CSV table of C-alpha atoms in Angstrom, one decimal:
chain,number,residue,atom,x,y,z
A,16,MET,CA,83.2,109.5,137.9
A,17,LYS,CA,86.2,108.2,135.8
A,18,LYS,CA,86.2,109.3,132.3
A,19,VAL,CA,86.9,107.6,128.9
A,20,ALA,CA,90.4,109.0,127.6
A,21,ILE,CA,90.5,109.4,123.7
A,22,VAL,CA,93.8,108.9,121.9
A,23,SER,CA,93.8,110.7,118.7
A,24,CYS,CA,95.7,112.9,116.4
A,25,TYR,CA,93.7,116.1,117.4
A,26,PHE,CA,96.8,118.4,117.0
A,27,GLN,CA,97.4,117.4,113.4
A,28,HIS,CA,97.0,120.1,110.8
A,29,ASN,CA,95.0,118.1,108.5
A,30,TYR,CA,91.4,118.7,107.9
A,31,GLY,CA,90.3,115.0,108.0
A,32,SER,CA,92.5,114.3,111.1
A,33,MET,CA,91.0,117.0,113.1
A,34,LEU,CA,87.6,116.3,112.2
A,35,GLN,CA,87.7,112.7,112.7
A,36,ALA,CA,89.3,113.4,116.1
A,37,TYR,CA,86.3,115.8,117.1
A,38,ALA,CA,83.8,113.2,115.7
A,39,THR,CA,85.1,110.7,118.2
A,40,GLN,CA,84.4,113.1,120.9
A,41,MET,CA,81.1,113.9,119.6
A,42,ALA,CA,80.3,110.0,119.5
A,43,LEU,CA,81.1,109.7,123.1
A,44,ASP,CA,79.0,112.7,124.0
A,45,LYS,CA,76.1,111.3,122.1
A,46,LEU,CA,76.4,108.2,124.0
A,47,GLY,CA,76.4,109.9,127.4
A,48,TYR,CA,80.0,109.0,128.5
A,49,GLU,CA,82.2,111.8,130.0
A,50,ASN,CA,85.3,112.1,128.2
A,51,GLU,CA,88.5,114.1,127.3
A,52,THR,CA,91.1,113.7,124.7
A,53,ILE,CA,94.7,113.0,125.9
A,54,ASP,CA,96.8,116.2,125.6
A,55,ILE,CA,100.2,115.0,124.2
A,56,SER,CA,101.9,118.4,124.5
A,57,GLY,CA,104.0,117.0,127.5
A,58,PHE,CA,105.5,114.1,125.7
A,59,ASN,CA,105.2,115.0,122.0
A,60,GLY,CA,108.8,115.2,121.7
A,61,GLU,CA,109.2,111.7,123.0
A,62,ILE,CA,106.8,110.6,120.2
A,63,LYS,CA,108.5,112.7,117.5
A,64,LYS,CA,112.1,111.3,118.5
A,65,ALA,CA,110.8,107.8,118.2
A,66,LYS,CA,109.1,108.5,114.7
A,67,MET,CA,112.3,110.2,113.4
A,68,LEU,CA,114.5,107.2,114.6
A,69,TYR,CA,112.2,104.9,112.7
A,70,PHE,CA,112.2,106.9,109.5
A,71,ALA,CA,116.1,107.2,109.9
A,72,LYS,CA,116.4,103.4,110.0
A,73,ALA,CA,113.8,102.7,107.4
A,74,SER,CA,114.5,102.0,103.8
A,75,LEU,CA,113.0,104.9,101.8
A,76,THR,CA,111.4,103.1,99.1
A,77,SER,CA,107.7,103.2,99.6
A,78,ASP,CA,105.2,106.1,98.5
A,79,ILE,CA,104.5,107.0,102.0
A,80,LEU,CA,108.4,107.0,103.2
A,81,LEU,CA,109.3,108.8,100.1
A,82,SER,CA,106.8,111.5,100.9
A,83,LYS,CA,108.5,112.3,104.2
A,84,LEU,CA,111.5,114.0,102.2
A,85,GLY,CA,108.9,116.4,100.6
A,86,MET,CA,107.5,117.2,104.1
A,87,ALA,CA,110.9,117.8,105.5
A,88,LYS,CA,111.7,120.3,102.7
A,89,THR,CA,108.2,122.0,103.4
A,90,VAL,CA,109.1,122.4,107.1
A,91,LEU,CA,112.3,124.4,106.1
A,92,MET,CA,110.1,126.4,103.5
A,93,ARG,CA,107.6,127.4,106.2
A,94,LYS,CA,110.2,128.8,108.5
A,95,ALA,CA,111.9,130.9,105.8
A,96,PRO,CA,111.4,134.6,106.4
A,97,GLY,CA,109.6,136.6,103.7
A,98,ASN,CA,108.3,133.5,102.0
A,99,LYS,CA,104.7,133.9,100.8
A,100,TYR,CA,104.2,130.2,101.2
A,101,ALA,CA,105.5,130.4,104.7
A,102,SER,CA,103.1,133.6,105.6
A,103,ASN,CA,100.1,131.6,104.2
A,104,SER,CA,100.9,128.5,106.0
A,105,ARG,CA,100.9,130.3,109.2
A,106,ILE,CA,97.5,131.8,108.5
A,107,ARG,CA,96.2,128.3,108.0
A,108,ALA,CA,98.0,126.9,111.1
A,109,ASN,CA,96.3,129.6,113.1
A,110,LYS,CA,93.0,128.5,111.9
A,111,PHE,CA,93.7,124.9,113.0
A,112,ASN,CA,94.9,125.9,116.4
A,113,SER,CA,91.8,128.1,117.0
A,114,PHE,CA,89.5,125.1,116.1
A,115,SER,CA,91.4,122.9,118.3
A,116,LYS,CA,91.4,125.3,121.2
A,117,LYS,CA,87.6,125.7,120.8
A,118,TYR,CA,86.3,122.3,120.3
A,119,PHE,CA,88.6,119.8,122.0
A,120,ARG,CA,88.3,119.0,125.8
A,121,LEU,CA,91.9,118.0,126.8
A,122,SER,CA,93.3,116.2,129.5
A,123,PRO,CA,95.7,117.7,132.1
A,124,VAL,CA,99.2,117.7,130.7
A,125,TYR,CA,101.3,114.5,131.3
A,126,ASN,CA,104.9,114.8,131.0
A,127,SER,CA,105.6,111.3,129.7
A,128,LYS,CA,103.9,108.2,128.4
A,129,ALA,CA,105.0,106.6,131.7
A,130,GLU,CA,103.2,109.2,133.8
A,131,LEU,CA,100.1,108.9,131.6
A,132,GLY,CA,100.2,105.0,132.2
A,133,ARG,CA,100.5,105.5,136.1
A,134,LYS,CA,97.6,107.8,136.1
A,135,CYS,CA,95.2,105.6,133.9
A,136,GLU,CA,93.8,103.8,136.7
A,137,GLU,CA,93.2,106.9,138.8
A,138,ASN,CA,91.5,108.9,136.1
A,139,TYR,CA,90.2,106.7,133.2
A,140,SER,CA,87.7,103.7,133.1
A,141,THR,CA,88.4,103.2,129.2
A,142,VAL,CA,91.0,104.4,126.8
A,143,LEU,CA,89.9,104.5,123.2
A,144,VAL,CA,92.2,104.9,120.2
A,145,GLY,CA,91.0,106.0,116.9
A,146,SER,CA,90.5,106.7,114.0
A,147,ASP,CA,92.6,107.5,111.1
A,148,GLN,CA,96.0,106.0,110.1
A,149,LEU,CA,97.3,105.6,113.6
A,150,TRP,CA,98.9,102.3,113.0
A,151,LEU,CA,101.3,103.3,110.3
A,152,PRO,CA,104.6,101.9,111.0
A,153,GLY,CA,106.0,105.2,112.1
A,154,ASN,CA,103.3,105.3,114.7
A,155,ILE,CA,103.8,101.8,115.8
A,156,ALA,CA,107.5,102.7,116.4
A,157,ALA,CA,106.4,105.7,118.5
A,158,ASP,CA,104.4,103.4,120.5
A,159,TYR,CA,101.5,105.8,121.8
A,160,TYR,CA,98.7,104.9,119.6
A,161,THR,CA,99.3,101.2,120.4
A,162,LEU,CA,97.9,101.8,123.9
A,163,ASN,CA,101.0,99.6,125.4
A,164,PHE,CA,101.1,102.4,128.1
A,165,VAL,CA,97.6,101.4,129.4
A,166,PRO,CA,97.6,99.0,132.3
A,167,GLU,CA,95.9,95.7,131.8
A,168,SER,CA,93.3,96.5,134.3
A,169,ILE,CA,91.8,99.3,132.1
A,170,ASN,CA,89.4,98.7,129.3
A,171,THR,CA,90.8,99.5,125.9
A,172,ILE,CA,89.1,100.0,122.7
A,173,ALA,CA,90.2,100.7,119.0
A,174,TYR,CA,87.6,102.3,117.1
A,175,ALA,CA,87.9,102.4,113.3
A,176,THR,CA,91.7,102.6,113.5
A,177,SER,CA,93.6,102.2,110.5
A,178,PHE,CA,97.0,100.7,109.5
A,179,GLY,CA,96.8,103.0,106.3
A,180,GLN,CA,98.2,100.1,104.4
A,181,SER,CA,97.7,96.4,103.5
A,182,SER,CA,100.9,95.0,105.1
A,183,LEU,CA,103.4,96.0,107.6
A,184,PRO,CA,107.3,95.9,107.5
A,185,LYS,CA,108.6,92.9,109.5
A,186,ASP,CA,109.7,94.8,112.6
A,187,SER,CA,106.3,96.7,112.6
A,188,ALA,CA,104.4,93.5,112.3
A,189,GLU,CA,106.2,91.9,115.2
A,190,LYS,CA,105.3,95.0,117.4
A,191,ALA,CA,101.7,94.8,116.3
A,192,LYS,CA,101.4,91.2,117.3
A,193,ILE,CA,102.0,92.4,120.7
A,194,PHE,CA,99.5,95.3,121.0
A,195,LEU,CA,96.8,93.8,118.9
A,196,LYS,CA,96.6,91.1,121.5
A,197,ARG,CA,96.6,93.6,124.4
A,198,ILE,CA,93.6,95.9,123.2
A,199,LYS,CA,90.5,94.4,124.5
A,200,HIS,CA,88.0,95.5,121.8
A,201,ILE,CA,89.1,96.3,118.4
A,202,SER,CA,87.3,97.6,115.1
A,203,VAL,CA,89.1,98.8,112.0
A,204,ARG,CA,88.2,101.2,109.2
A,205,GLU,CA,89.2,99.1,106.2
A,206,GLU,CA,88.9,95.4,105.1
A,207,SER,CA,92.6,95.3,104.4
A,208,GLY,CA,93.1,96.1,108.2
A,209,GLN,CA,90.7,93.3,109.0
A,210,LYS,CA,92.7,90.8,107.0
A,211,LEU,CA,95.8,92.0,108.4
A,212,ILE,CA,94.9,91.5,111.9
A,213,LYS,CA,93.7,88.0,111.1
A,214,GLU,CA,97.1,87.2,109.6
A,215,LEU,CA,99.0,88.8,112.6
A,216,VAL,CA,97.2,87.4,115.5
A,217,ASN,CA,94.4,85.2,114.2
A,218,ARG,CA,91.6,87.6,115.7
A,219,ASP,CA,88.3,88.4,113.9
A,220,VAL,CA,87.5,92.2,114.2
A,221,PRO,CA,84.7,94.2,112.6
A,222,VAL,CA,85.0,96.8,110.0
A,223,VAL,CA,83.2,100.0,111.1
A,224,CYS,CA,82.7,103.6,109.6
A,225,ASP,CA,85.0,106.3,110.2
A,226,PRO,CA,83.6,108.5,113.0
A,227,THR,CA,82.9,111.2,110.7
A,228,LEU,CA,80.3,109.1,109.1
A,229,LEU,CA,78.6,108.4,112.5
A,230,PHE,CA,76.9,111.9,111.9
A,231,THR,CA,74.7,113.4,109.2
A,232,GLY,CA,75.6,116.5,107.2
A,233,ASP,CA,72.9,118.3,109.4
A,234,ASP,CA,74.8,117.1,112.5
A,235,TRP,CA,77.8,118.9,111.1
A,236,MET,CA,76.2,122.1,110.8
A,237,ALA,CA,76.6,122.6,114.6
A,238,ILE,CA,80.2,123.8,113.9
A,239,GLN,CA,80.0,125.9,110.6
A,240,GLN,CA,78.2,128.9,109.5
A,241,VAL,CA,75.2,128.6,107.3
A,242,ASP,CA,76.0,131.2,104.6
A,243,PRO,CA,78.5,130.1,101.9
A,244,ILE,CA,82.1,131.2,102.4
A,245,VAL,CA,82.4,131.5,98.6
A,246,LYS,CA,79.9,133.2,96.6
A,247,GLY,CA,78.7,131.8,93.3
A,248,LYS,CA,78.9,128.4,91.3
A,249,TYR,CA,82.3,126.7,92.0
A,250,ILE,CA,84.3,123.5,91.8
A,251,PHE,CA,86.0,122.6,95.0
A,252,CYS,CA,89.4,121.0,94.7
A,253,TYR,CA,91.0,119.2,97.5
A,254,PHE,CA,94.3,117.5,96.4
A,255,LEU,CA,96.9,116.1,98.8
A,256,GLY,CA,98.9,114.2,96.2
A,257,ASN,CA,101.2,115.7,93.4
A,258,ASN,CA,99.4,114.4,90.6
A,259,PRO,CA,99.0,117.1,87.7
A,260,PRO,CA,96.5,114.9,85.7
A,261,HIS,CA,93.9,115.2,88.7
A,262,ARG,CA,94.3,119.2,88.3
A,263,GLU,CA,93.9,118.9,84.6
A,264,PHE,CA,90.6,117.1,85.1
A,265,ALA,CA,89.4,119.8,87.1
A,266,LYS,CA,90.5,122.3,84.5
A,267,ARG,CA,88.4,120.5,81.9
A,268,LEU,CA,85.5,120.4,84.1
A,269,ARG,CA,85.8,124.1,84.5
A,270,GLU,CA,85.8,124.6,80.8
A,271,TYR,CA,82.7,122.3,80.4
A,272,THR,CA,80.7,123.9,83.2
A,273,GLY,CA,81.9,127.5,83.2
A,274,TYR,CA,82.4,127.3,87.1
A,275,LYS,CA,85.4,128.6,88.8
A,276,ILE,CA,87.8,126.6,90.7
A,277,VAL,CA,88.2,127.1,94.4
A,278,ALA,CA,91.2,125.1,95.9
A,279,LEU,CA,92.8,124.4,99.1
A,280,THR,CA,96.7,124.2,98.0
A,281,HIS,CA,100.1,123.3,99.5
A,282,LEU,CA,98.4,121.4,102.2
A,283,ASP,CA,100.7,118.6,103.6
A,284,GLU,CA,103.5,119.8,101.8
A,285,PHE,CA,104.5,122.4,98.9
A,286,VAL,CA,103.0,120.9,95.9
A,287,LYS,CA,104.3,122.3,92.4
A,288,SER,CA,101.2,121.2,90.5
A,289,ASP,CA,99.0,123.4,92.8
A,290,GLU,CA,100.6,126.4,91.4
A,291,GLY,CA,98.3,128.3,88.8
A,292,TYR,CA,95.4,125.9,88.1
A,293,ALA,CA,92.8,127.5,90.5
A,294,ASP,CA,91.0,130.8,90.4
A,295,GLU,CA,90.7,131.0,94.2
A,296,THR,CA,93.1,129.6,96.8
A,297,PRO,CA,91.9,130.7,100.3
A,298,TYR,CA,94.3,130.0,103.1
A,299,ASP,CA,92.3,131.4,106.1
A,300,ILE,CA,90.2,128.1,106.1
A,301,GLY,CA,89.6,126.1,109.4
A,302,PRO,CA,88.1,122.5,109.6
A,303,ALA,CA,84.6,124.1,110.0
A,304,ASP,CA,85.2,126.2,106.9
A,305,PHE,CA,86.5,123.1,105.0
A,306,LEU,CA,82.8,121.6,105.6
A,307,ASN,CA,81.4,124.8,104.3
A,308,LEU,CA,83.2,124.7,101.1
A,309,ILE,CA,82.3,121.2,100.5
A,310,ARG,CA,78.6,121.7,101.2
A,311,ASN,CA,78.1,124.8,99.1
A,312,ALA,CA,80.2,123.4,96.0
A,313,ASP,CA,78.7,122.4,92.7
A,314,TYR,CA,81.3,119.7,92.0
A,315,ILE,CA,84.1,118.4,94.0
A,316,CYS,CA,87.5,116.8,92.8
A,317,THR,CA,89.6,115.3,95.6
A,318,ASP,CA,92.1,112.4,96.4
A,319,SER,CA,91.2,112.6,100.1
A,320,PHE,CA,89.3,110.1,102.2
A,321,HIS,CA,87.5,112.5,104.4
A,322,CYS,CA,86.8,114.8,101.5
A,323,SER,CA,85.0,112.1,99.9
A,324,VAL,CA,83.2,111.3,103.2
A,325,PHE,CA,81.9,114.8,103.5
A,326,SER,CA,81.1,115.0,99.9
A,327,ILE,CA,78.9,112.0,100.6
A,328,LEU,CA,77.3,113.5,103.7
A,329,TYR,CA,76.4,116.5,101.6
A,330,LYS,CA,75.2,114.6,98.8
A,331,LYS,CA,77.5,116.3,96.3
A,332,GLN,CA,78.5,115.3,92.7
A,333,PHE,CA,82.0,114.3,93.3
A,334,PHE,CA,85.1,112.7,91.6
A,335,THR,CA,87.8,110.9,93.8
A,336,PHE,CA,91.2,110.3,92.4
A,337,ARG,CA,93.9,107.7,93.7
A,338,ARG,CA,96.6,109.7,95.4
A,339,TYR,CA,99.0,106.6,94.9
A,340,ALA,CA,99.2,105.4,91.3
A,341,ARG,CA,101.1,102.2,92.3
A,342,LYS,CA,99.3,99.5,94.0
A,343,THR,CA,102.0,98.9,96.7
A,344,ALA,CA,101.6,97.4,100.1
A,345,SER,CA,102.1,100.8,101.6
A,346,SER,CA,99.4,102.5,99.6
A,347,THR,CA,96.4,104.0,101.3
A,348,ASN,CA,94.1,103.4,98.5
A,349,SER,CA,92.0,100.5,100.3
A,350,ARG,CA,90.3,103.1,102.6
A,351,LEU,CA,88.7,104.7,99.5
A,352,ASP,CA,87.6,101.2,98.2
A,353,THR,CA,86.2,100.1,101.6
A,354,LEU,CA,84.2,103.5,102.0
A,355,PHE,CA,82.7,103.2,98.7
A,356,ASN,CA,81.7,99.6,99.1
A,357,MET,CA,80.3,100.3,102.6
A,358,VAL,CA,77.7,103.0,101.2
A,359,GLY,CA,77.0,101.3,97.8
A,360,ILE,CA,78.8,103.8,95.7
A,361,SER,CA,80.5,103.0,92.4
A,362,GLY,CA,82.2,104.7,89.5
A,363,ARG,CA,83.6,107.7,91.5
A,364,VAL,CA,87.3,106.8,91.3
A,365,MET,CA,89.0,108.6,88.4
A,366,ASN,CA,92.5,108.8,86.8
A,367,GLY,CA,92.2,112.2,85.3
A,368,ASN,CA,91.7,111.4,81.5
A,369,GLU,CA,87.9,110.4,81.6
A,370,ASP,CA,85.4,112.2,79.5
A,371,ILE,CA,83.7,115.1,81.5
A,372,GLN,CA,80.3,114.8,80.2
A,373,SER,CA,80.2,111.1,81.0
A,374,CYS,CA,81.4,111.8,84.3
A,375,ILE,CA,78.6,114.2,85.0
A,376,GLU,CA,76.0,112.1,83.7
A,377,ASN,CA,76.8,109.3,86.1
A,378,GLU,CA,75.1,110.7,89.0
A,379,ILE,CA,75.0,109.0,92.4
A,380,GLU,CA,71.7,107.4,93.7
A,381,TYR,CA,71.8,109.1,97.0
A,382,PRO,CA,68.5,107.8,98.4
A,383,GLN,CA,70.0,104.3,98.6
A,384,VAL,CA,73.5,105.7,99.9
A,385,ILE,CA,71.4,107.3,102.6
A,386,LYS,CA,69.8,104.0,103.6
A,387,GLU,CA,73.4,102.3,103.7
A,388,LEU,CA,74.7,105.2,105.8
A,389,LYS,CA,71.8,104.6,108.5
A,390,ASN,CA,73.0,100.8,108.7
A,391,VAL,CA,76.7,101.7,108.9
A,392,ARG,CA,76.0,104.3,111.6
A,393,GLU,CA,73.9,101.9,113.7
A,394,THR,CA,76.8,99.4,113.5
A,395,GLY,CA,79.3,101.8,114.6
A,396,PHE,CA,77.4,103.1,117.5
A,397,GLU,CA,76.5,99.5,118.7
A,398,PHE,CA,80.2,98.5,118.7
A,399,LEU,CA,80.9,101.6,120.8
A,400,SER,CA,78.1,101.4,123.2
A,401,GLY,CA,78.6,97.6,123.5
A,402,HIS,CA,82.1,97.9,124.7
A,403,LEU,CA,81.7,100.9,126.6
A,404,GLN,CA,79.4,99.0,128.8
A,405,ASP,CA,82.4,97.3,130.4
A,406,ILE,CA,83.0,100.6,132.3
A,407,LYS,CA,79.6,100.5,134.0
A,408,LEU,CA,79.7,96.9,135.4
């Protein structure tokens, strides 16, 4: 029997990216469809080369493009011998690799996108792309998450796929017009993506929840240990951006509560403001451990979409900060707005100078949130099951 092929960033050493890729696999398992995630190791160089060429040509003016400079510096730091940051990064990388090896069912290795395209009709009934920010301009240039390699005869689905920003550069928009017409069934994660597709190809597509939200906190216990990794009362901090006021908020929260700060630091890149503000900074933390840290925290401070997602699933008292201060077209802030609107949460987005006591007293009405979550889960599974039915005809 032919399988469903998943096109995702399962290999990305980012907690949210890896967990949402695994959640997509979980969703197809739950619906009873045999599936495998495409192993890109045979043509990853091809993808990286296309992305590097794009960034070399792009004007470095946006928040996202400027961040690539910091990431390039980070790559060099991680390779430096005798560097503490480098050794800690290797510890974390090994945890990601172990999780990926244990939990993902990967396809055979294809040596090029062209070979993968030729094998699609033989091996797959549907190719599904999603979720995460897979339609960022650099990824559109790399032309993998666009599904352009899939023959027209194969069913194609985009589940909760995100552009990561509210508009696209002209060249990316022209390419998007092509692949957005080819993919047979599209859903997006943000309202901004819904609007963008309407503008580009006059196509109405639904907004559905991120795949991580298709499952409850109890469902996610299947991959994590029951006992807390960190003992005692603590504030869990997970910041990807370099914004000192966000760390200062966490420090004031520590002063107010008396709880220690446990932080995952220097994540996508080396961040100077990560230095010195936390009491514990563990590195031997894989994606499953990340869930454990959220589940057992007393308070959570984050600028991460997926950390906010799991904070909601575990009914935590959390505070989310906008990673990008400027409301530029390339800002990824819209995903937080859609998430909170979707589940009926307000007053959780901070800038760092808020009064701590007022923030603590502003508790989330989780009984109502759980009702909203049930509805968005049903919508997500209905989209998947409805369009996967095509392969059974």
